[in-house]
Amino acid sequence: MSKAIGIDLGTTYSVAAIIEDGRAKIIKNAEGENLTPSVVAETAQGYKLVGSVARRQAAANPERTVISIKRHMGTDYRVSLNGRTYAPQEISAFILRKIKSDVENYLGEKVQKAVITVPAYFNDGQRQATKEAGVMAGFDVMRIINEPTAASLAYGLDHEDIQTILVWDLGGGTFDVSILELGDGLFQVKAVNGNIELGGDDWDERLVDYLAERFLNEHGFDIKSDKISLQRLREASEKAKRELSYKPSTSISLPFIRTGKKELKNLEASIDRETFEAITADLREKLLGPTRQALADAKLTTDGIDHVVLVGGSTRMPSVRDLVEKTFHKKPFIKINPDEVVGIGAAIQAGVLMGEINDVILVDVTPLSLGIETEGGLFSKIISRNSTIPTSAGQIFTNAEDNQTVMDIHVLQGEREMAIDNISLGQFQLTDIPPLPRGKAQVEVTFEIDVNGIVKVSAQDLYTEEQTGIKIDASHLLSDEQVEQAVKEAEAHTEEDIKRRGEVEVNIRADNMIRAAESMMEEKREKIPASYLRQIERAILNLKEALAEGDSSVIKAGTEELRKLLGKM
Ligand code: AMP
């Protein structure tokens, strides 16, 4: 029997999932991504682009790029591309067609049936337009379901007694609150509210303002007055914001900001989570108004809410999660990735309609991150915790030593920054790597976790295609208490772990700089003036001494000095 796809057709991203072996699974698109940007574009030559390729060229081709079409579904808004006019459902159909074709390529068979999600506040016209988009893309649309309902289905909340669920969906540009009654086959929307002008972008903008002001005070130049620098600052701020969801502090480095005709300056700043939370406190406050209104409309108080479910990438911010706990006196459901939970729920609904699912719990996730030990004893995560399984991911590593022909692969799980603080799952060796200078070998390490939680780790030398690996069986997986303990420990040690990782990275950079200087001197000794040669040799010696002493700030300064000297050359 052919499959049915669950599709979260989102404003910024869309997600596709299916049921495989009784479990919901996100299907990666042709680009290997879980999330497909909901962006459609046309080139000057008339070629349609959908997803990441369309998004990447958006800045250069704004008049032929369509973003956020979902905001116009069911209206008479029209888009013109190369002189042809399109209705919103036609644009959405391009996105759905790409999803259909990517899933068909993955499955190796045609798929016809789909469940597509819409916001709970969508009216009949908007729902009808979404269905039409599905039909235009070649789907038999089995059902249009509400996004908050899908998220609740993903958590299996429909299997419990009737209960009241509140869903906070905070994406990039919008915030939705929904209150549902769910259970015993009943799905009822009790109230919806929200703010269509509140989303992760506002948090980014706060960071942009904060950094621009610091730069203005330091260099007397307003970065925001320069379009290109502003765009770079926006991207760096969004990245820093994401990092602050996992780290207590982060740094932003933007070299070569043009501040005058010939003048270039570097933006170097660090920000901690506390400061970020302080400058965004009023944005968090804005989540409460629509929530109060939805509760009032449903004739409920916070005590009447049995569960809170979080949807949307921006609910990863710890301060948003804390606000849920403070407001509702309960922990929110966060086990499933907030940007995948709606797609997973849609697949479950599709599975139920196809008779593939009866009463089983369908969503399994990796309880802890998996990865390998890398240079300096660091833990390099390859699959992050809470990824839905089955899943696979890989990363390319290189040799830490010159002429290294053997690579030890140490597989670990956990959340700590140093390998030694995590749980060891096994070790193996990749041999016969051709002898190459440090940093030149390319070894791809791939992790695959199947539906039963069996982890297969393999390493392949990309030059010789030599491959080896190990299989770690599910008996290594931990009890809930052990997982909780590991996560708690990582949280308790976050600051010191990050400091230790920082120190190791400083040492690795210093080591690399010394090697680069030494090999440059070997190659060009004759061409370098003697006085200059001595300066470099002295700087190398100083840096080696600093490494032996182990003071990070001295090592950093020494590396910088050597970098400047080599730069002059
Ligand atoms: P969505 O529309 O649900 O995909 O949400 C996208 C928004 O989530 C963007 O504003 C992202 O910057 C934000 N986002 C994604 N991951 C994180 C994270 N780890 N911490 C904070 N915000 C995030």
Coordinates of C-alpha atoms and ligand atoms in Angstrom, one line a residue:
M1 CA 0.0 0.0 0.0
S2 CA 1.3 3.4 -0.8
K3 CA 2.2 5.9 1.9
A4 CA 0.5 9.1 3.0
I5 CA 2.6 12.2 3.8
G6 CA 2.0 14.6 6.7
I7 CA 3.0 18.1 5.7
D8 CA 3.4 21.2 7.9
L9 CA 3.1 23.9 5.2
G10 CA 4.7 26.8 7.2
T11 CA 5.2 30.5 6.7
T12 CA 9.0 30.3 6.7
Y13 CA 9.6 26.6 6.6
S14 CA 7.7 23.4 5.5
V15 CA 8.3 19.9 6.9
A16 CA 7.3 16.5 5.6
A17 CA 7.0 13.3 7.6
I18 CA 5.8 9.8 7.0
I19 CA 5.1 6.7 9.1
E20 CA 7.7 4.0 8.7
D21 CA 7.8 0.8 10.7
G22 CA 5.0 2.2 12.9
R23 CA 6.9 5.4 13.8
A24 CA 6.8 8.9 12.5
K25 CA 9.8 10.1 10.6
I26 CA 10.9 13.4 9.1
I27 CA 11.9 13.1 5.5
K28 CA 14.9 15.1 4.5
N29 CA 14.5 17.1 1.2
A30 CA 16.8 16.7 -1.8
E31 CA 19.2 19.1 -0.2
G32 CA 19.5 16.9 2.9
E33 CA 17.6 19.3 5.1
N34 CA 14.7 18.5 7.5
L35 CA 13.1 22.0 6.9
T36 CA 12.4 23.2 3.4
P37 CA 12.3 27.0 3.2
S38 CA 8.8 28.0 2.0
V39 CA 10.3 30.3 -0.7
V40 CA 9.6 30.2 -4.4
A41 CA 11.5 32.1 -7.0
E42 CA 11.9 32.4 -10.8
T43 CA 15.1 33.2 -12.6
A44 CA 15.2 35.8 -15.4
Q45 CA 15.2 32.8 -17.8
G46 CA 12.0 31.5 -16.3
Y47 CA 13.3 28.6 -14.2
K48 CA 11.4 27.9 -11.0
L49 CA 13.4 27.6 -7.8
V50 CA 11.9 26.3 -4.5
G51 CA 13.4 25.9 -1.0
S52 CA 17.0 26.8 0.0
V53 CA 18.1 27.6 -3.6
A54 CA 15.3 30.2 -3.8
R55 CA 16.1 31.6 -0.4
R56 CA 19.8 31.9 -1.1
Q57 CA 19.2 34.1 -4.2
A58 CA 16.4 36.2 -2.6
A59 CA 18.5 39.2 -1.8
A60 CA 19.9 39.4 -5.3
N61 CA 16.5 38.8 -7.0
P62 CA 13.8 40.2 -4.7
E63 CA 11.3 41.1 -7.4
R64 CA 11.1 37.5 -8.6
T65 CA 11.2 35.8 -5.1
V66 CA 8.1 35.0 -3.1
I67 CA 8.4 34.6 0.7
S68 CA 5.7 34.1 3.4
I69 CA 2.9 33.3 0.9
K70 CA 1.0 31.6 3.7
R71 CA 0.1 35.1 5.0
H72 CA -2.0 35.6 1.8
M73 CA -3.7 32.2 1.5
G74 CA -7.4 32.6 0.8
T75 CA -7.1 36.3 -0.3
D76 CA -7.2 37.8 -3.7
Y77 CA -3.5 38.8 -3.4
R78 CA -1.6 38.0 -6.6
V79 CA 2.1 37.5 -7.3
S80 CA 3.6 38.4 -10.6
L81 CA 6.7 36.5 -11.8
N82 CA 8.2 37.4 -15.2
G83 CA 4.8 38.9 -16.2
R84 CA 2.7 35.9 -15.2
T85 CA 0.2 36.3 -12.3
Y86 CA -0.1 33.6 -9.7
A87 CA -2.7 33.0 -6.9
P88 CA -1.3 32.2 -3.4
Q89 CA -2.4 28.6 -3.7
E90 CA -0.4 28.3 -7.0
I91 CA 2.7 29.5 -5.2
S92 CA 2.0 27.1 -2.3
A93 CA 1.6 24.3 -4.8
F94 CA 5.2 24.8 -6.0
I95 CA 6.4 24.2 -2.5
L96 CA 4.1 21.1 -2.1
R97 CA 5.2 19.7 -5.4
K98 CA 8.9 19.9 -4.3
I99 CA 8.0 18.1 -1.1
K100 CA 6.1 15.5 -3.0
S101 CA 8.9 14.8 -5.4
D102 CA 11.5 14.7 -2.6
V103 CA 9.5 12.2 -0.6
E104 CA 8.9 10.1 -3.7
N105 CA 12.6 10.1 -4.4
Y106 CA 13.3 9.0 -0.8
L107 CA 10.6 6.2 -0.9
G108 CA 11.3 5.2 -4.5
E109 CA 7.5 5.2 -5.1
K110 CA 4.7 7.6 -5.9
V111 CA 2.7 9.1 -3.1
Q112 CA -0.7 10.6 -3.6
K113 CA -2.3 11.0 -0.2
A114 CA -1.5 13.8 2.2
V115 CA -2.6 15.5 5.4
I116 CA -1.7 19.2 5.5
T117 CA -1.7 21.5 8.6
V118 CA -3.0 25.0 8.9
P119 CA -3.1 27.5 11.8
A120 CA -6.1 27.0 14.1
Y121 CA -7.4 30.5 13.2
F122 CA -7.5 29.9 9.5
N123 CA -11.0 30.5 8.2
D124 CA -12.9 28.3 5.6
G125 CA -11.5 30.3 2.7
Q126 CA -7.9 29.9 3.9
R127 CA -8.4 26.2 4.5
Q128 CA -10.0 25.7 1.1
A129 CA -7.1 27.5 -0.6
T130 CA -4.6 25.2 1.2
K131 CA -6.5 22.2 0.0
E132 CA -6.5 23.6 -3.5
A133 CA -2.8 24.0 -3.3
G134 CA -2.5 20.4 -2.4
V135 CA -4.6 19.3 -5.3
M136 CA -2.7 21.5 -7.7
A137 CA 0.5 19.7 -6.5
G138 CA -1.0 16.4 -7.4
F139 CA -2.1 15.3 -3.9
D140 CA -5.3 13.7 -2.7
V141 CA -5.7 15.8 0.4
M142 CA -7.2 13.4 3.0
R143 CA -7.6 16.1 5.6
I144 CA -6.6 19.6 6.6
I145 CA -5.8 19.7 10.4
N146 CA -4.9 22.4 12.8
E147 CA -1.3 22.9 13.7
P148 CA -1.8 22.8 17.5
T149 CA -3.8 19.6 17.2
A150 CA -1.0 18.0 15.1
A151 CA 1.5 19.1 17.8
S152 CA -0.6 17.5 20.5
L153 CA -1.0 14.3 18.4
A154 CA 2.8 14.1 18.1
Y155 CA 2.9 13.9 22.0
G156 CA 0.3 11.2 22.0
L157 CA -2.0 13.4 24.1
D158 CA -5.1 12.1 22.2
H159 CA -4.6 8.8 23.9
E160 CA -5.2 10.1 27.3
D161 CA -8.5 11.1 28.9
I162 CA -10.1 14.3 27.7
Q163 CA -7.9 17.2 28.7
T164 CA -7.2 20.8 28.0
I165 CA -4.0 21.7 26.2
L166 CA -2.5 25.1 25.5
V167 CA -0.1 25.4 22.6
W168 CA 2.3 28.3 22.2
D169 CA 3.7 28.6 18.7
L170 CA 6.4 31.1 18.4
G171 CA 8.1 31.1 15.0
G172 CA 10.2 33.6 13.1
G173 CA 7.5 36.2 12.5
T174 CA 4.3 35.2 14.3
F175 CA 3.0 34.0 17.7
D176 CA -0.1 31.9 18.0
V177 CA -1.8 30.6 21.2
S178 CA -4.4 27.8 20.9
I179 CA -6.4 26.1 23.6
L180 CA -7.7 22.7 22.7
E181 CA -9.7 20.0 24.2
L182 CA -8.3 16.6 23.2
G183 CA -8.7 13.0 24.0
D184 CA -10.9 10.0 23.3
G185 CA -11.0 10.9 19.6
L186 CA -12.2 14.4 20.4
F187 CA -10.4 17.4 19.0
Q188 CA -12.0 20.8 19.8
V189 CA -10.5 24.2 19.5
K190 CA -11.7 26.2 22.5
A191 CA -9.9 29.5 21.7
V192 CA -7.2 31.0 19.6
N193 CA -5.3 34.2 19.8
G194 CA -1.9 35.6 18.9
N195 CA 0.2 38.4 17.5
I196 CA 1.0 38.3 13.8
E197 CA 3.8 40.8 14.4
L198 CA 5.8 39.0 17.1
G199 CA 8.4 36.4 16.4
G200 CA 12.1 35.4 16.6
D201 CA 12.9 38.2 14.2
D202 CA 12.1 40.7 16.9
W203 CA 14.6 39.0 19.3
D204 CA 17.3 39.2 16.5
E205 CA 16.5 42.9 16.0
R206 CA 17.1 43.7 19.7
L207 CA 20.5 42.1 19.4
V208 CA 21.2 44.1 16.2
D209 CA 20.3 47.3 18.0
Y210 CA 22.4 46.5 21.1
L211 CA 25.5 45.6 19.0
A212 CA 25.0 48.6 16.6
E213 CA 24.9 50.9 19.6
R214 CA 28.1 49.5 21.1
F215 CA 29.8 49.9 17.7
L216 CA 28.6 53.4 17.4
N217 CA 30.0 54.3 20.8
E218 CA 33.3 52.7 20.0
H219 CA 33.9 53.7 16.4
G220 CA 31.5 56.6 15.9
F221 CA 29.8 54.8 13.0
D222 CA 26.2 53.6 12.6
I223 CA 26.3 50.1 11.1
K224 CA 22.6 50.3 10.4
S225 CA 23.2 53.0 7.8
D226 CA 25.0 50.5 5.6
K227 CA 22.7 47.9 4.0
I228 CA 25.3 45.2 3.5
S229 CA 26.8 45.6 7.0
L230 CA 23.3 45.6 8.5
Q231 CA 22.5 42.3 6.7
R232 CA 25.8 40.8 8.0
L233 CA 24.9 42.0 11.5
R234 CA 21.4 40.5 11.3
E235 CA 22.7 37.1 10.3
A236 CA 25.4 37.2 13.1
S237 CA 22.8 38.2 15.6
E238 CA 20.4 35.4 14.7
K239 CA 23.3 32.9 15.1
A240 CA 24.3 34.4 18.4
K241 CA 20.7 34.2 19.6
R242 CA 20.5 30.5 18.8
E243 CA 23.8 29.9 20.6
L244 CA 22.5 31.7 23.7
S245 CA 19.8 29.0 23.9
Y246 CA 22.5 26.5 24.7
K247 CA 25.4 28.5 26.1
P248 CA 25.6 31.1 28.9
S249 CA 27.5 33.5 26.6
T250 CA 28.7 33.8 23.1
S251 CA 30.8 36.1 21.0
I252 CA 30.2 37.9 17.7
S253 CA 33.0 38.7 15.3
L254 CA 32.4 40.6 12.1
P255 CA 35.7 41.7 10.5
F256 CA 36.0 44.5 7.9
I257 CA 33.0 46.7 8.5
R258 CA 33.3 49.6 6.1
T259 CA 33.1 52.8 8.3
G260 CA 34.4 55.3 5.8
K261 CA 35.7 55.6 2.3
K262 CA 38.8 53.6 3.0
E263 CA 38.4 52.7 6.6
L264 CA 37.6 49.2 7.8
K265 CA 36.9 48.2 11.4
N266 CA 36.2 44.9 13.1
L267 CA 33.2 44.3 15.3
E268 CA 34.2 42.1 18.2
A269 CA 31.7 41.7 21.0
S270 CA 30.5 39.1 23.5
I271 CA 27.1 38.9 25.1
D272 CA 25.8 36.7 27.9
R273 CA 22.4 35.2 28.2
E274 CA 21.5 37.4 31.2
T275 CA 22.0 40.6 29.1
F276 CA 20.2 39.1 26.1
E277 CA 17.2 38.2 28.4
A278 CA 17.3 41.7 29.9
I279 CA 17.1 43.5 26.6
T280 CA 14.3 41.2 25.4
A281 CA 12.2 41.2 28.6
D282 CA 9.4 43.3 27.1
L283 CA 9.1 40.9 24.1
R284 CA 8.5 38.0 26.4
E285 CA 5.9 40.1 28.2
K286 CA 4.0 40.4 24.9
L287 CA 3.4 36.6 24.9
L288 CA 1.2 37.0 27.9
G289 CA -1.5 39.3 26.6
P290 CA -2.8 37.0 23.9
T291 CA -2.5 34.1 26.3
R292 CA -4.7 35.8 28.9
Q293 CA -7.2 36.6 26.2
A294 CA -7.3 33.0 24.9
L295 CA -7.9 31.8 28.5
A296 CA -10.7 34.3 29.0
D297 CA -12.3 33.3 25.7
A298 CA -12.2 29.7 26.7
K299 CA -13.5 30.6 30.2
L300 CA -10.5 29.1 31.9
T301 CA -7.7 30.1 34.3
T302 CA -4.1 28.9 34.1
D303 CA -5.1 26.1 36.6
G304 CA -7.5 24.7 34.0
I305 CA -4.6 23.9 31.6
D306 CA -3.5 20.2 31.8
H307 CA -0.5 20.4 29.4
V308 CA 1.5 23.1 27.6
V309 CA 3.0 22.2 24.2
L310 CA 5.7 24.3 22.6
V311 CA 5.9 24.7 18.8
G312 CA 8.2 26.9 16.6
G313 CA 11.9 27.4 16.7
S314 CA 11.8 30.4 19.0
T315 CA 10.4 28.3 21.9
R316 CA 13.9 26.9 22.2
M317 CA 14.9 30.0 24.1
P318 CA 15.2 29.0 27.8
S319 CA 13.6 32.3 28.9
V320 CA 10.4 31.4 26.9
R321 CA 10.3 27.9 28.6
D322 CA 10.9 29.5 32.0
L323 CA 8.0 31.9 31.3
V324 CA 5.7 28.8 30.7
E325 CA 6.7 27.3 34.0
K326 CA 6.2 30.6 35.8
T327 CA 2.8 31.2 34.2
F328 CA 1.3 27.7 34.3
H329 CA 3.3 26.1 37.1
K330 CA 4.2 23.1 34.9
K331 CA 7.0 22.1 32.6
P332 CA 6.1 22.4 28.9
F333 CA 6.4 19.4 26.5
I334 CA 9.6 20.0 24.7
K335 CA 10.9 16.5 23.9
I336 CA 10.2 16.7 20.2
N337 CA 12.0 19.4 18.1
P338 CA 9.7 22.4 18.1
D339 CA 10.1 23.0 14.4
E340 CA 9.3 19.3 13.5
V341 CA 6.5 18.6 16.0
V342 CA 3.7 19.7 13.7
G343 CA 5.0 17.7 10.7
I344 CA 5.3 14.7 12.9
G345 CA 1.7 15.1 14.1
A346 CA 0.5 15.5 10.5
A347 CA 2.2 12.2 9.7
I348 CA 0.5 10.5 12.7
Q349 CA -2.9 11.8 11.5
A350 CA -2.1 10.5 8.0
G351 CA -1.1 7.1 9.5
V352 CA -4.3 6.9 11.5
L353 CA -6.4 7.6 8.4
M354 CA -4.4 5.0 6.4
G355 CA -4.9 2.4 9.2
E356 CA -1.2 2.2 9.8
I357 CA -1.4 3.2 13.4
N358 CA -3.4 1.7 16.2
D359 CA -2.4 2.5 19.7
V360 CA 1.3 2.6 19.8
I361 CA 3.6 5.5 21.0
L362 CA 5.1 6.6 17.8
V363 CA 7.7 9.2 18.4
D364 CA 11.1 8.0 19.6
V365 CA 13.9 10.5 20.1
T366 CA 17.6 10.2 20.9
P367 CA 17.8 10.9 24.6
L368 CA 21.4 12.2 24.6
S369 CA 23.7 13.6 21.9
L370 CA 26.0 11.3 20.1
G371 CA 29.4 12.1 18.7
I372 CA 33.1 11.4 18.8
E373 CA 36.2 12.6 20.6
T374 CA 38.3 15.1 18.7
E375 CA 41.7 16.9 19.1
G376 CA 42.4 18.0 22.6
G377 CA 39.9 15.7 24.2
L378 CA 36.9 17.7 23.0
F379 CA 33.5 16.1 22.4
S380 CA 32.2 16.8 18.9
K381 CA 28.4 16.2 18.6
I382 CA 27.2 14.6 15.4
I383 CA 23.5 13.8 16.3
S384 CA 22.0 16.2 18.9
R385 CA 19.7 15.0 21.6
N386 CA 16.0 14.8 21.0
S387 CA 16.4 14.1 17.3
T388 CA 13.6 11.9 16.1
I389 CA 14.8 8.4 15.1
P390 CA 15.5 6.7 12.8
T391 CA 18.1 9.3 11.8
S392 CA 21.5 9.7 10.3
A393 CA 24.2 12.4 10.1
G394 CA 27.8 12.7 9.3
Q395 CA 30.8 15.0 9.6
I396 CA 34.2 15.2 8.0
F397 CA 37.2 15.2 10.3
T398 CA 40.9 15.5 9.6
N399 CA 44.3 14.3 10.9
A400 CA 45.6 16.0 14.0
E401 CA 49.2 14.9 13.3
D402 CA 51.5 14.9 10.2
N403 CA 51.6 11.5 8.4
Q404 CA 49.0 10.0 10.7
T405 CA 48.0 6.6 9.2
V406 CA 45.7 5.5 12.0
M407 CA 42.7 7.3 13.4
D408 CA 41.1 6.2 16.7
I409 CA 37.4 6.8 16.7
H410 CA 36.0 7.1 20.2
V411 CA 32.2 7.1 20.2
L412 CA 30.4 8.8 23.1
Q413 CA 27.0 10.1 24.2
G414 CA 26.2 13.0 26.5
E415 CA 25.9 16.7 26.7
R416 CA 29.3 17.8 28.2
E417 CA 31.9 19.7 26.2
M418 CA 34.9 17.4 27.1
A419 CA 34.9 13.8 25.9
I420 CA 36.0 12.5 29.3
D421 CA 32.9 13.8 31.0
N422 CA 30.6 11.8 28.6
I423 CA 29.6 8.2 28.4
S424 CA 31.8 6.0 26.3
L425 CA 30.0 3.7 23.9
G426 CA 32.9 2.1 22.1
Q427 CA 36.1 2.6 20.1
F428 CA 37.4 1.5 16.8
Q429 CA 40.3 2.3 14.4
L430 CA 40.5 3.4 10.9
T431 CA 43.8 2.3 9.5
D432 CA 45.8 2.6 6.2
I433 CA 45.1 6.4 5.9
P434 CA 47.7 7.7 3.4
P435 CA 50.4 9.7 5.2
L436 CA 49.5 13.4 4.7
P437 CA 50.4 16.7 6.4
R438 CA 48.2 17.6 9.4
G439 CA 44.8 18.8 8.3
K440 CA 44.9 17.3 4.9
A441 CA 43.3 13.9 5.4
Q442 CA 39.5 13.7 5.1
V443 CA 37.6 11.1 7.1
E444 CA 33.9 11.1 7.2
V445 CA 32.3 9.8 10.3
T446 CA 28.7 8.8 10.0
F447 CA 26.2 7.9 12.7
E448 CA 23.0 6.0 11.8
I449 CA 20.3 5.2 14.4
D450 CA 17.7 2.7 13.3
V451 CA 14.1 2.4 14.6
N452 CA 15.2 0.1 17.4
G453 CA 17.8 2.6 18.7
I454 CA 20.7 0.6 17.3
V455 CA 23.6 2.9 16.6
K456 CA 25.9 2.2 13.6
V457 CA 29.0 4.3 13.5
S458 CA 31.3 4.2 10.4
A459 CA 34.4 6.0 9.4
Q460 CA 35.5 6.3 5.8
D461 CA 38.7 7.8 4.3
L462 CA 37.4 9.9 1.5
Y463 CA 40.7 9.5 -0.5
T464 CA 41.0 5.7 -0.4
E465 CA 37.3 5.0 0.3
E466 CA 38.5 2.6 3.0
Q467 CA 35.7 2.1 5.5
T468 CA 35.3 0.6 9.0
G469 CA 32.8 0.9 11.8
I470 CA 31.0 -0.5 14.8
K471 CA 27.5 -1.3 15.9
I472 CA 26.3 -0.4 19.4
D473 CA 23.2 -2.1 20.4
A474 CA 20.2 -0.7 22.2
S475 CA 21.2 -2.2 25.6
H476 CA 23.6 0.7 25.9
L477 CA 20.7 3.1 25.9
L478 CA 20.1 4.6 29.3
S479 CA 17.2 4.7 31.7
D480 CA 15.2 7.9 32.0
E481 CA 16.8 8.6 35.4
Q482 CA 20.3 8.3 33.9
V483 CA 19.4 10.6 31.0
E484 CA 18.0 13.2 33.4
Q485 CA 21.1 12.9 35.5
A486 CA 23.4 13.4 32.4
V487 CA 21.4 16.5 31.3
K488 CA 21.4 18.0 34.8
E489 CA 25.1 17.5 35.1
A490 CA 25.7 19.2 31.8
E491 CA 23.6 22.1 32.9
A492 CA 25.3 22.4 36.2
H493 CA 28.8 22.4 34.5
T494 CA 27.9 24.5 31.5
E495 CA 30.1 27.5 32.4
E496 CA 33.2 25.6 33.4
D497 CA 32.8 23.2 30.4
I498 CA 32.6 26.1 27.9
K499 CA 35.7 27.6 29.6
R500 CA 37.6 24.3 29.2
R501 CA 36.5 23.9 25.6
G502 CA 37.6 27.5 25.0
E503 CA 41.0 26.8 26.5
V504 CA 41.5 23.7 24.4
E505 CA 40.5 25.6 21.3
V506 CA 43.0 28.4 22.1
N507 CA 45.7 25.8 22.4
I508 CA 44.8 24.1 19.1
R509 CA 44.8 27.5 17.3
A510 CA 48.2 28.3 18.8
D511 CA 49.6 25.0 17.7
N512 CA 48.2 25.5 14.2
M513 CA 49.8 28.9 14.0
I514 CA 53.2 27.6 15.1
R515 CA 53.1 24.8 12.5
A516 CA 52.0 27.3 9.8
A517 CA 54.9 29.7 10.7
E518 CA 57.4 26.8 10.8
S519 CA 56.4 25.5 7.4
M520 CA 56.4 28.9 5.9
M521 CA 59.9 29.6 7.2
E522 CA 61.2 26.3 5.9
E523 CA 59.8 27.0 2.4
K524 CA 60.8 30.7 2.2
R525 CA 63.8 31.0 4.5
E526 CA 66.1 32.5 1.8
K527 CA 63.6 35.1 0.8
I528 CA 62.9 36.5 4.3
P529 CA 65.1 39.3 5.7
A530 CA 67.3 38.1 8.6
S531 CA 65.9 40.6 11.1
Y532 CA 62.3 39.6 10.3
L533 CA 63.2 35.9 10.5
R534 CA 64.5 36.5 14.1
Q535 CA 61.3 38.3 15.0
I536 CA 59.2 35.3 13.8
E537 CA 61.5 32.8 15.6
R538 CA 61.2 34.7 18.8
A539 CA 57.4 34.9 18.5
I540 CA 57.3 31.1 17.9
L541 CA 59.5 30.5 20.9
N542 CA 57.4 32.8 23.1
L543 CA 54.2 31.0 22.0
K544 CA 55.7 27.6 22.7
E545 CA 56.7 28.8 26.2
A546 CA 53.2 30.2 26.7
L547 CA 51.7 26.8 25.7
A548 CA 53.9 25.1 28.2
E549 CA 52.8 27.5 30.9
G550 CA 49.2 27.1 30.0
D551 CA 47.8 30.6 30.6
S552 CA 45.1 31.1 28.0
S553 CA 45.3 34.9 27.7
V554 CA 49.0 34.8 27.2
I555 CA 48.6 32.0 24.5
K556 CA 45.9 34.1 22.8
A557 CA 48.1 37.2 22.7
G558 CA 51.1 35.1 21.5
T559 CA 49.0 33.6 18.7
E560 CA 47.8 37.0 17.6
E561 CA 51.3 38.4 17.6
L562 CA 52.5 35.5 15.4
R563 CA 49.5 35.9 13.1
K564 CA 50.3 39.6 12.6
L565 CA 53.9 38.8 11.8
L566 CA 53.0 36.2 9.3
G567 CA 50.3 38.4 7.8
K568 CA 53.0 41.1 7.1
M569 CA 54.9 38.5 5.1
Ligands
AMP1 P1 10.0 28.5 12.8 O1 9.3 29.5 11.9 O2 9.2 27.8 13.7 O3 10.9 27.6 12.0 O4 11.0 29.4 13.7 C1 12.0 30.1 13.2 C2 12.5 31.0 14.3 O5 13.1 30.2 15.4 C3 13.6 31.9 13.8 O6 13.4 33.2 14.4 C4 14.9 31.3 14.5 O7 15.9 32.2 14.7 C5 14.3 30.7 15.8 N1 15.2 29.7 16.3 C6 15.5 28.5 15.8 N2 16.3 27.8 16.6 C7 16.5 28.6 17.7 C8 17.2 28.5 19.0 N3 18.0 27.4 19.2 N4 17.2 29.5 19.9 C9 16.4 30.6 19.6 N5 15.7 30.8 18.5 C10 15.7 29.8 17.6

